[in-house]
PDB file of C-alpha atoms in Angstrom:
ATOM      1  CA  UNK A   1       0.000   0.000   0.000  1.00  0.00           C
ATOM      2  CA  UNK A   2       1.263   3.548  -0.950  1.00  0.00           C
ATOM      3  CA  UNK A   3       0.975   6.634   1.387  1.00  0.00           C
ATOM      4  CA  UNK A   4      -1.591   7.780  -1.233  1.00  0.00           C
ATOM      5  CA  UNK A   5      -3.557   4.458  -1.080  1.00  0.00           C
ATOM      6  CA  UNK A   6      -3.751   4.616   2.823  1.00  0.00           C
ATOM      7  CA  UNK A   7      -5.103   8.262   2.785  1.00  0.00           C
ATOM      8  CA  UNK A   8      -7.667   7.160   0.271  1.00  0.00           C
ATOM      9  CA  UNK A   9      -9.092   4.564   2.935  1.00  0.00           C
ATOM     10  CA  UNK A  10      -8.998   6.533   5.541  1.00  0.00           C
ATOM     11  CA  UNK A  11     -10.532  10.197   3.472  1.00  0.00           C
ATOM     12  CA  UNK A  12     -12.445   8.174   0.656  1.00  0.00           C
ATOM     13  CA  UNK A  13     -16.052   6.164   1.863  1.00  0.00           C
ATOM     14  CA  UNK A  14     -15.625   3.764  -1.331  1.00  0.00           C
ATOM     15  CA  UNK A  15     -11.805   2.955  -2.409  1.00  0.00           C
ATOM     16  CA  UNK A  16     -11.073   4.211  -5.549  1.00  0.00           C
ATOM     17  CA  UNK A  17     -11.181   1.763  -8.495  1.00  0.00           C
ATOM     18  CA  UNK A  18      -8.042   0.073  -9.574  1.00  0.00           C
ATOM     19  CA  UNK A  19      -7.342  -1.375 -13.400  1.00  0.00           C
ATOM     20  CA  UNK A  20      -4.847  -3.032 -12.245  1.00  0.00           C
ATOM     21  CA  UNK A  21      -1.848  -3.305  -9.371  1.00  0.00           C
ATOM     22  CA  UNK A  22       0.968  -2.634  -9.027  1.00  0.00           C
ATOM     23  CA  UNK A  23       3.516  -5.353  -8.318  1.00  0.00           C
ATOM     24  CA  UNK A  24       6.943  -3.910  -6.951  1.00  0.00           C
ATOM     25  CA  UNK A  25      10.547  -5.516  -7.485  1.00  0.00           C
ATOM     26  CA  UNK A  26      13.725  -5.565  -5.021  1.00  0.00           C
ATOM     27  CA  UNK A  27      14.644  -2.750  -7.202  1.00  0.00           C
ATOM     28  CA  UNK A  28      11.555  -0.577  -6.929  1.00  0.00           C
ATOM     29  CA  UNK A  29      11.636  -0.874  -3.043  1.00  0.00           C
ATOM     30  CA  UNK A  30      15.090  -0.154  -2.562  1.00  0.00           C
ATOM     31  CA  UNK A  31      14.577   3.345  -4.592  1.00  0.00           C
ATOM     32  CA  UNK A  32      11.387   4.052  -2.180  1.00  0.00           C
ATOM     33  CA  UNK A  33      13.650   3.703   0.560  1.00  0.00           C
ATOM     34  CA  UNK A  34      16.674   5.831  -0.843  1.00  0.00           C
ATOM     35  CA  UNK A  35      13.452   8.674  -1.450  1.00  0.00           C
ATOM     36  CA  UNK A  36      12.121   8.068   2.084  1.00  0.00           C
ATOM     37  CA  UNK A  37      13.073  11.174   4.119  1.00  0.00           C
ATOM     38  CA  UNK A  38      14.173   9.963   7.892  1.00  0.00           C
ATOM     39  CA  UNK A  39      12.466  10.750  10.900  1.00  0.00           C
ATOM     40  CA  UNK A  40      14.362  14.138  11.588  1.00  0.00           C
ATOM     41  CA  UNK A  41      13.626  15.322   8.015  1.00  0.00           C
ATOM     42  CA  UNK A  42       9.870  14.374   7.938  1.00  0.00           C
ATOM     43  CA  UNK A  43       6.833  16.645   7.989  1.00  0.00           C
ATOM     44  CA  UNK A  44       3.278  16.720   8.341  1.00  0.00           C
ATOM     45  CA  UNK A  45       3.274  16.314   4.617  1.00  0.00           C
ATOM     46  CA  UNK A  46       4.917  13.312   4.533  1.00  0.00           C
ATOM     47  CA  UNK A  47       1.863  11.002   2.960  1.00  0.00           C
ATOM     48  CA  UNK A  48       0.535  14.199   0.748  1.00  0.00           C
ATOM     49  CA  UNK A  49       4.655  14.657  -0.615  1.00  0.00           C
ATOM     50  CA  UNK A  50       5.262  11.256  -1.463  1.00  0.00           C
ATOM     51  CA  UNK A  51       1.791   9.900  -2.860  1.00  0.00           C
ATOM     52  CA  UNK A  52       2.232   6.695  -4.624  1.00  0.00           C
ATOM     53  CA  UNK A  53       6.354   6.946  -4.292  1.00  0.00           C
ATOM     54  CA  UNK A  54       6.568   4.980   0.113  1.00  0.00           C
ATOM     55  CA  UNK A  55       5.355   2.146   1.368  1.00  0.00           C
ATOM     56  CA  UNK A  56       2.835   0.905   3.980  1.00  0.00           C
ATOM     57  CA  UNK A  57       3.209  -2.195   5.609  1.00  0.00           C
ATOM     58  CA  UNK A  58      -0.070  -4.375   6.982  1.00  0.00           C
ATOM     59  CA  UNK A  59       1.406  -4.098  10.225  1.00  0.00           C
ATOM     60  CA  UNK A  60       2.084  -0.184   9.878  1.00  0.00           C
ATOM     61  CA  UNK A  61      -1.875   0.526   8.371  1.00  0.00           C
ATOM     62  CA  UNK A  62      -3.481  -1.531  11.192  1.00  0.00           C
ATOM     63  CA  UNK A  63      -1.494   0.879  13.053  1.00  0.00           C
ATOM     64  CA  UNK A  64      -2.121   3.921  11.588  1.00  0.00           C
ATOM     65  CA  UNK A  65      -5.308   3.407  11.112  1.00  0.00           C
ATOM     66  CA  UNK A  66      -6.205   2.511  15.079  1.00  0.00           C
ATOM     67  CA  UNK A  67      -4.399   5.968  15.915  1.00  0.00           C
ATOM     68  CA  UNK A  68      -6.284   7.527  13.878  1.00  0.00           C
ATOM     69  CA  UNK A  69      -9.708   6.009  14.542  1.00  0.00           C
ATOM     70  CA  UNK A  70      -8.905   6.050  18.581  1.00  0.00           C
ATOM     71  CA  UNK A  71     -11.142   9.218  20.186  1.00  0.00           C
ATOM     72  CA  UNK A  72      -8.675  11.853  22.146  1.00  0.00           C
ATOM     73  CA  UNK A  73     -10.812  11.049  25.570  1.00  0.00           C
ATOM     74  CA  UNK A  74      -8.820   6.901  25.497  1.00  0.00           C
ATOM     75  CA  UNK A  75      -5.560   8.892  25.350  1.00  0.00           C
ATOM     76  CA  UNK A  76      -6.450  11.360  28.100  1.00  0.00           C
ATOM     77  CA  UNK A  77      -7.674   8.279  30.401  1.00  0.00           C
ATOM     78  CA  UNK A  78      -4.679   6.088  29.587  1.00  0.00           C
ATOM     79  CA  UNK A  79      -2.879   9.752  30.532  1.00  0.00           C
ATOM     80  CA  UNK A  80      -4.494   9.949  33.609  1.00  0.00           C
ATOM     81  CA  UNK A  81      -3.942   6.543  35.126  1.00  0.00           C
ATOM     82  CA  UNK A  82      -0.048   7.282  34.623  1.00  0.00           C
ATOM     83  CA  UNK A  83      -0.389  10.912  36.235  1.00  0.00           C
ATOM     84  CA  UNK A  84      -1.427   9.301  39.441  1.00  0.00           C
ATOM     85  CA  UNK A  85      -0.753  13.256  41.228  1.00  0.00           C
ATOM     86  CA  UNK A  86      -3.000  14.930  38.380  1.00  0.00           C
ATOM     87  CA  UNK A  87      -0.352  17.879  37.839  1.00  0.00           C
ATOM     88  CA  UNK A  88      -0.780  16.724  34.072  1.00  0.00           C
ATOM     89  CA  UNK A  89       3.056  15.813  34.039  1.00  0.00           C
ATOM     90  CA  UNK A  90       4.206  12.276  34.123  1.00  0.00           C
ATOM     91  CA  UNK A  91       7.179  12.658  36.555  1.00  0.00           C
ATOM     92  CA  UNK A  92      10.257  10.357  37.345  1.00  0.00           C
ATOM     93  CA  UNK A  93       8.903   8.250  39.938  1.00  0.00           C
ATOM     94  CA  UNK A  94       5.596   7.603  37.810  1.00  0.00           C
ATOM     95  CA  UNK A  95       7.434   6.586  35.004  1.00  0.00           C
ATOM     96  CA  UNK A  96       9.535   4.152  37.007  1.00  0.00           C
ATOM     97  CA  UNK A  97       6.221   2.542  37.851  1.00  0.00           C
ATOM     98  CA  UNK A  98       4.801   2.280  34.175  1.00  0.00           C
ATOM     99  CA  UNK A  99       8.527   0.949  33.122  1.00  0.00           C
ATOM    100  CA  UNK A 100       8.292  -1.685  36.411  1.00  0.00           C
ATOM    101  CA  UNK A 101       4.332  -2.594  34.946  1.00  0.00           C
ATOM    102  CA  UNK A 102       5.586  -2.742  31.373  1.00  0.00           C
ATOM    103  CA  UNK A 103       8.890  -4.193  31.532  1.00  0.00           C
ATOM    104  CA  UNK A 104       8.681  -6.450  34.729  1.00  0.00           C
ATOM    105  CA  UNK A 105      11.671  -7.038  37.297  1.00  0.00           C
ATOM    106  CA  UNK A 106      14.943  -4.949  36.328  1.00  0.00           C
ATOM    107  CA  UNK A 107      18.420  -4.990  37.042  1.00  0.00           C
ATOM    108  CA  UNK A 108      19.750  -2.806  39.221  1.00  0.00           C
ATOM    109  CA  UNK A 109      22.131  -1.844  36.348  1.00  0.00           C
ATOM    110  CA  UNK A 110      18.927  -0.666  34.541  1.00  0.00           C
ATOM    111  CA  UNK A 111      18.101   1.439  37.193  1.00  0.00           C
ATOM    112  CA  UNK A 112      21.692   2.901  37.263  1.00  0.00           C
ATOM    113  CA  UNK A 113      20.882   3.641  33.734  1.00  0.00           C
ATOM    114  CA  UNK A 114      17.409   4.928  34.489  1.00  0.00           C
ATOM    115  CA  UNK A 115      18.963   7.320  37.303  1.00  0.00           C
ATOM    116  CA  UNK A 116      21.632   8.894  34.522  1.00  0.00           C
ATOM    117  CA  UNK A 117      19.148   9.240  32.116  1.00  0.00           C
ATOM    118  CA  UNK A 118      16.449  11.034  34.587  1.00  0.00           C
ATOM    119  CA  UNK A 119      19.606  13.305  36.340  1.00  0.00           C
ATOM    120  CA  UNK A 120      21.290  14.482  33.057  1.00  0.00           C
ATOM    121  CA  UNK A 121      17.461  15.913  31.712  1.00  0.00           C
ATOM    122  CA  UNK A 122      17.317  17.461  35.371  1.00  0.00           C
ATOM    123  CA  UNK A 123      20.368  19.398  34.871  1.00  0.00           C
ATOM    124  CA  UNK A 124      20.020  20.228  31.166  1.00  0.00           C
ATOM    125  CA  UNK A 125      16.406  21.882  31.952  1.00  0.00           C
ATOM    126  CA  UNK A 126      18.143  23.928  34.662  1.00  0.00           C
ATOM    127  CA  UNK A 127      20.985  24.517  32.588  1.00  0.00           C
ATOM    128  CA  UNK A 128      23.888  22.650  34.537  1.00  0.00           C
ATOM    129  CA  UNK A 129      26.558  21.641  31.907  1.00  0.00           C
ATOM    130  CA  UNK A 130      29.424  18.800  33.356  1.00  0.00           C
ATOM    131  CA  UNK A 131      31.950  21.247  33.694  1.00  0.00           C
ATOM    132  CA  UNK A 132      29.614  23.769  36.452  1.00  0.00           C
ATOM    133  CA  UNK A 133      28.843  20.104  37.937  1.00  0.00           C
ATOM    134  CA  UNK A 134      31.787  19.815  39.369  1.00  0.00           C
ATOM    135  CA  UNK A 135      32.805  23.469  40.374  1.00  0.00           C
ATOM    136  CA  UNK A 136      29.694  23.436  42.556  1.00  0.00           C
ATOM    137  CA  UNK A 137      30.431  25.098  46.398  1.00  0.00           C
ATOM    138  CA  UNK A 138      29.057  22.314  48.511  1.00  0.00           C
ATOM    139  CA  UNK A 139      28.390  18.244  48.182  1.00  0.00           C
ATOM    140  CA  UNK A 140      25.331  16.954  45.860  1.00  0.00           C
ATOM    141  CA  UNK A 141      23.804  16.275  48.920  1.00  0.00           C
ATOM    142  CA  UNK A 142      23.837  19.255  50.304  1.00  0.00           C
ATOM    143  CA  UNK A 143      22.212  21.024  47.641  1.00  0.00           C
ATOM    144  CA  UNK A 144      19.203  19.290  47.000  1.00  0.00           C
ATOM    145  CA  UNK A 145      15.854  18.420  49.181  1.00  0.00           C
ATOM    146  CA  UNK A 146      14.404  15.256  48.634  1.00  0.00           C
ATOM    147  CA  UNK A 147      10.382  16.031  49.163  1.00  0.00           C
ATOM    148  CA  UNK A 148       7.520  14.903  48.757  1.00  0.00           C
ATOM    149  CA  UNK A 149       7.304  17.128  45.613  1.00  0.00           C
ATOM    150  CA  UNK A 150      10.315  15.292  43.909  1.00  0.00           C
ATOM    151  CA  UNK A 151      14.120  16.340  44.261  1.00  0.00           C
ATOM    152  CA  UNK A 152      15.017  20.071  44.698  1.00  0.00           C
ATOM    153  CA  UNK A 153      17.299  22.820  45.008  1.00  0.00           C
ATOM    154  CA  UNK A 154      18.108  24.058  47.972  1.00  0.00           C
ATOM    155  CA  UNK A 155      17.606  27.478  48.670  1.00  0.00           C
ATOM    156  CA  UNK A 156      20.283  29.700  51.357  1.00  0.00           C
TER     157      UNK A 156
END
């Protein structure tokens, strides 16, 4: 199925007659994919600027097609039963729980990972490079309050 053919199905009540189909070679794929932007260089023309030149899988229509066709209120309630302190942000600690749910027992290595991953996005939204890491005045420790709001700085 071509990008053109899927937005037929979903746009179109009655699919458009074919004469006949079109049966693609090794060759004909591989220049779809040299043609196929990546995912940095897509755009929310993607399907409209490539029309009959991509490909859809089964597997990617039945997927495509269940986004599109799920109502906005299944994503808000699947939202909500992550957010379980309804300040519309899924933090750290409620993510750790959907990853335990979803991905059963870890390693502790995994949470080592886990604890990199969530401390290097604390400092780059507060603007903490390495380097001003380790001039800091005082011990980690020292500078931070663990609450019941989540980990913060400490104010003099």
């Amino acid at each position: 199925m071509t990008p053109q053919d899927f937005l037929e199905s979903v746009v179109e009540a009655e699919p458009r007659p074919r004469l006949k189909r079109r049966l693609l070679t090794t060759r004909d794929l591989e220049e779809i994919k040299k043609i196929t932007p990546t995912l940095r260089e897509g755009s929310p023309r993607l399907f409209r600027d490539l029309r009959d030149k991509g490909i859809i899988s089964y597997t990617e229509y039945l997927f495509l097609l269940s986004i599109l066709t799920k109502p906005q209120s299944g994503f808000r309630i699947a939202f909500n039963m992550f957010d379980t302190d309804g300040n519309e942000k899924v933090d750290k600690n409620e993510f750790l729980v959907i990853r335990k749910l979803l991905c059963g027992k870890h390693r502790d290595t995994e949470d080592m990972s886990m604890e990199k991953i969530f401390s290097y996005a604390w400092k780059g939204k507060r603007g903490l490079t390495v380097d001003e890491k380790y001039n800091l005045k005082a011990p980690a420790e020292e500078q931070y309050v663990d609450d019941d709001q989540g980990l913060q700085r400490r104010h003099a």
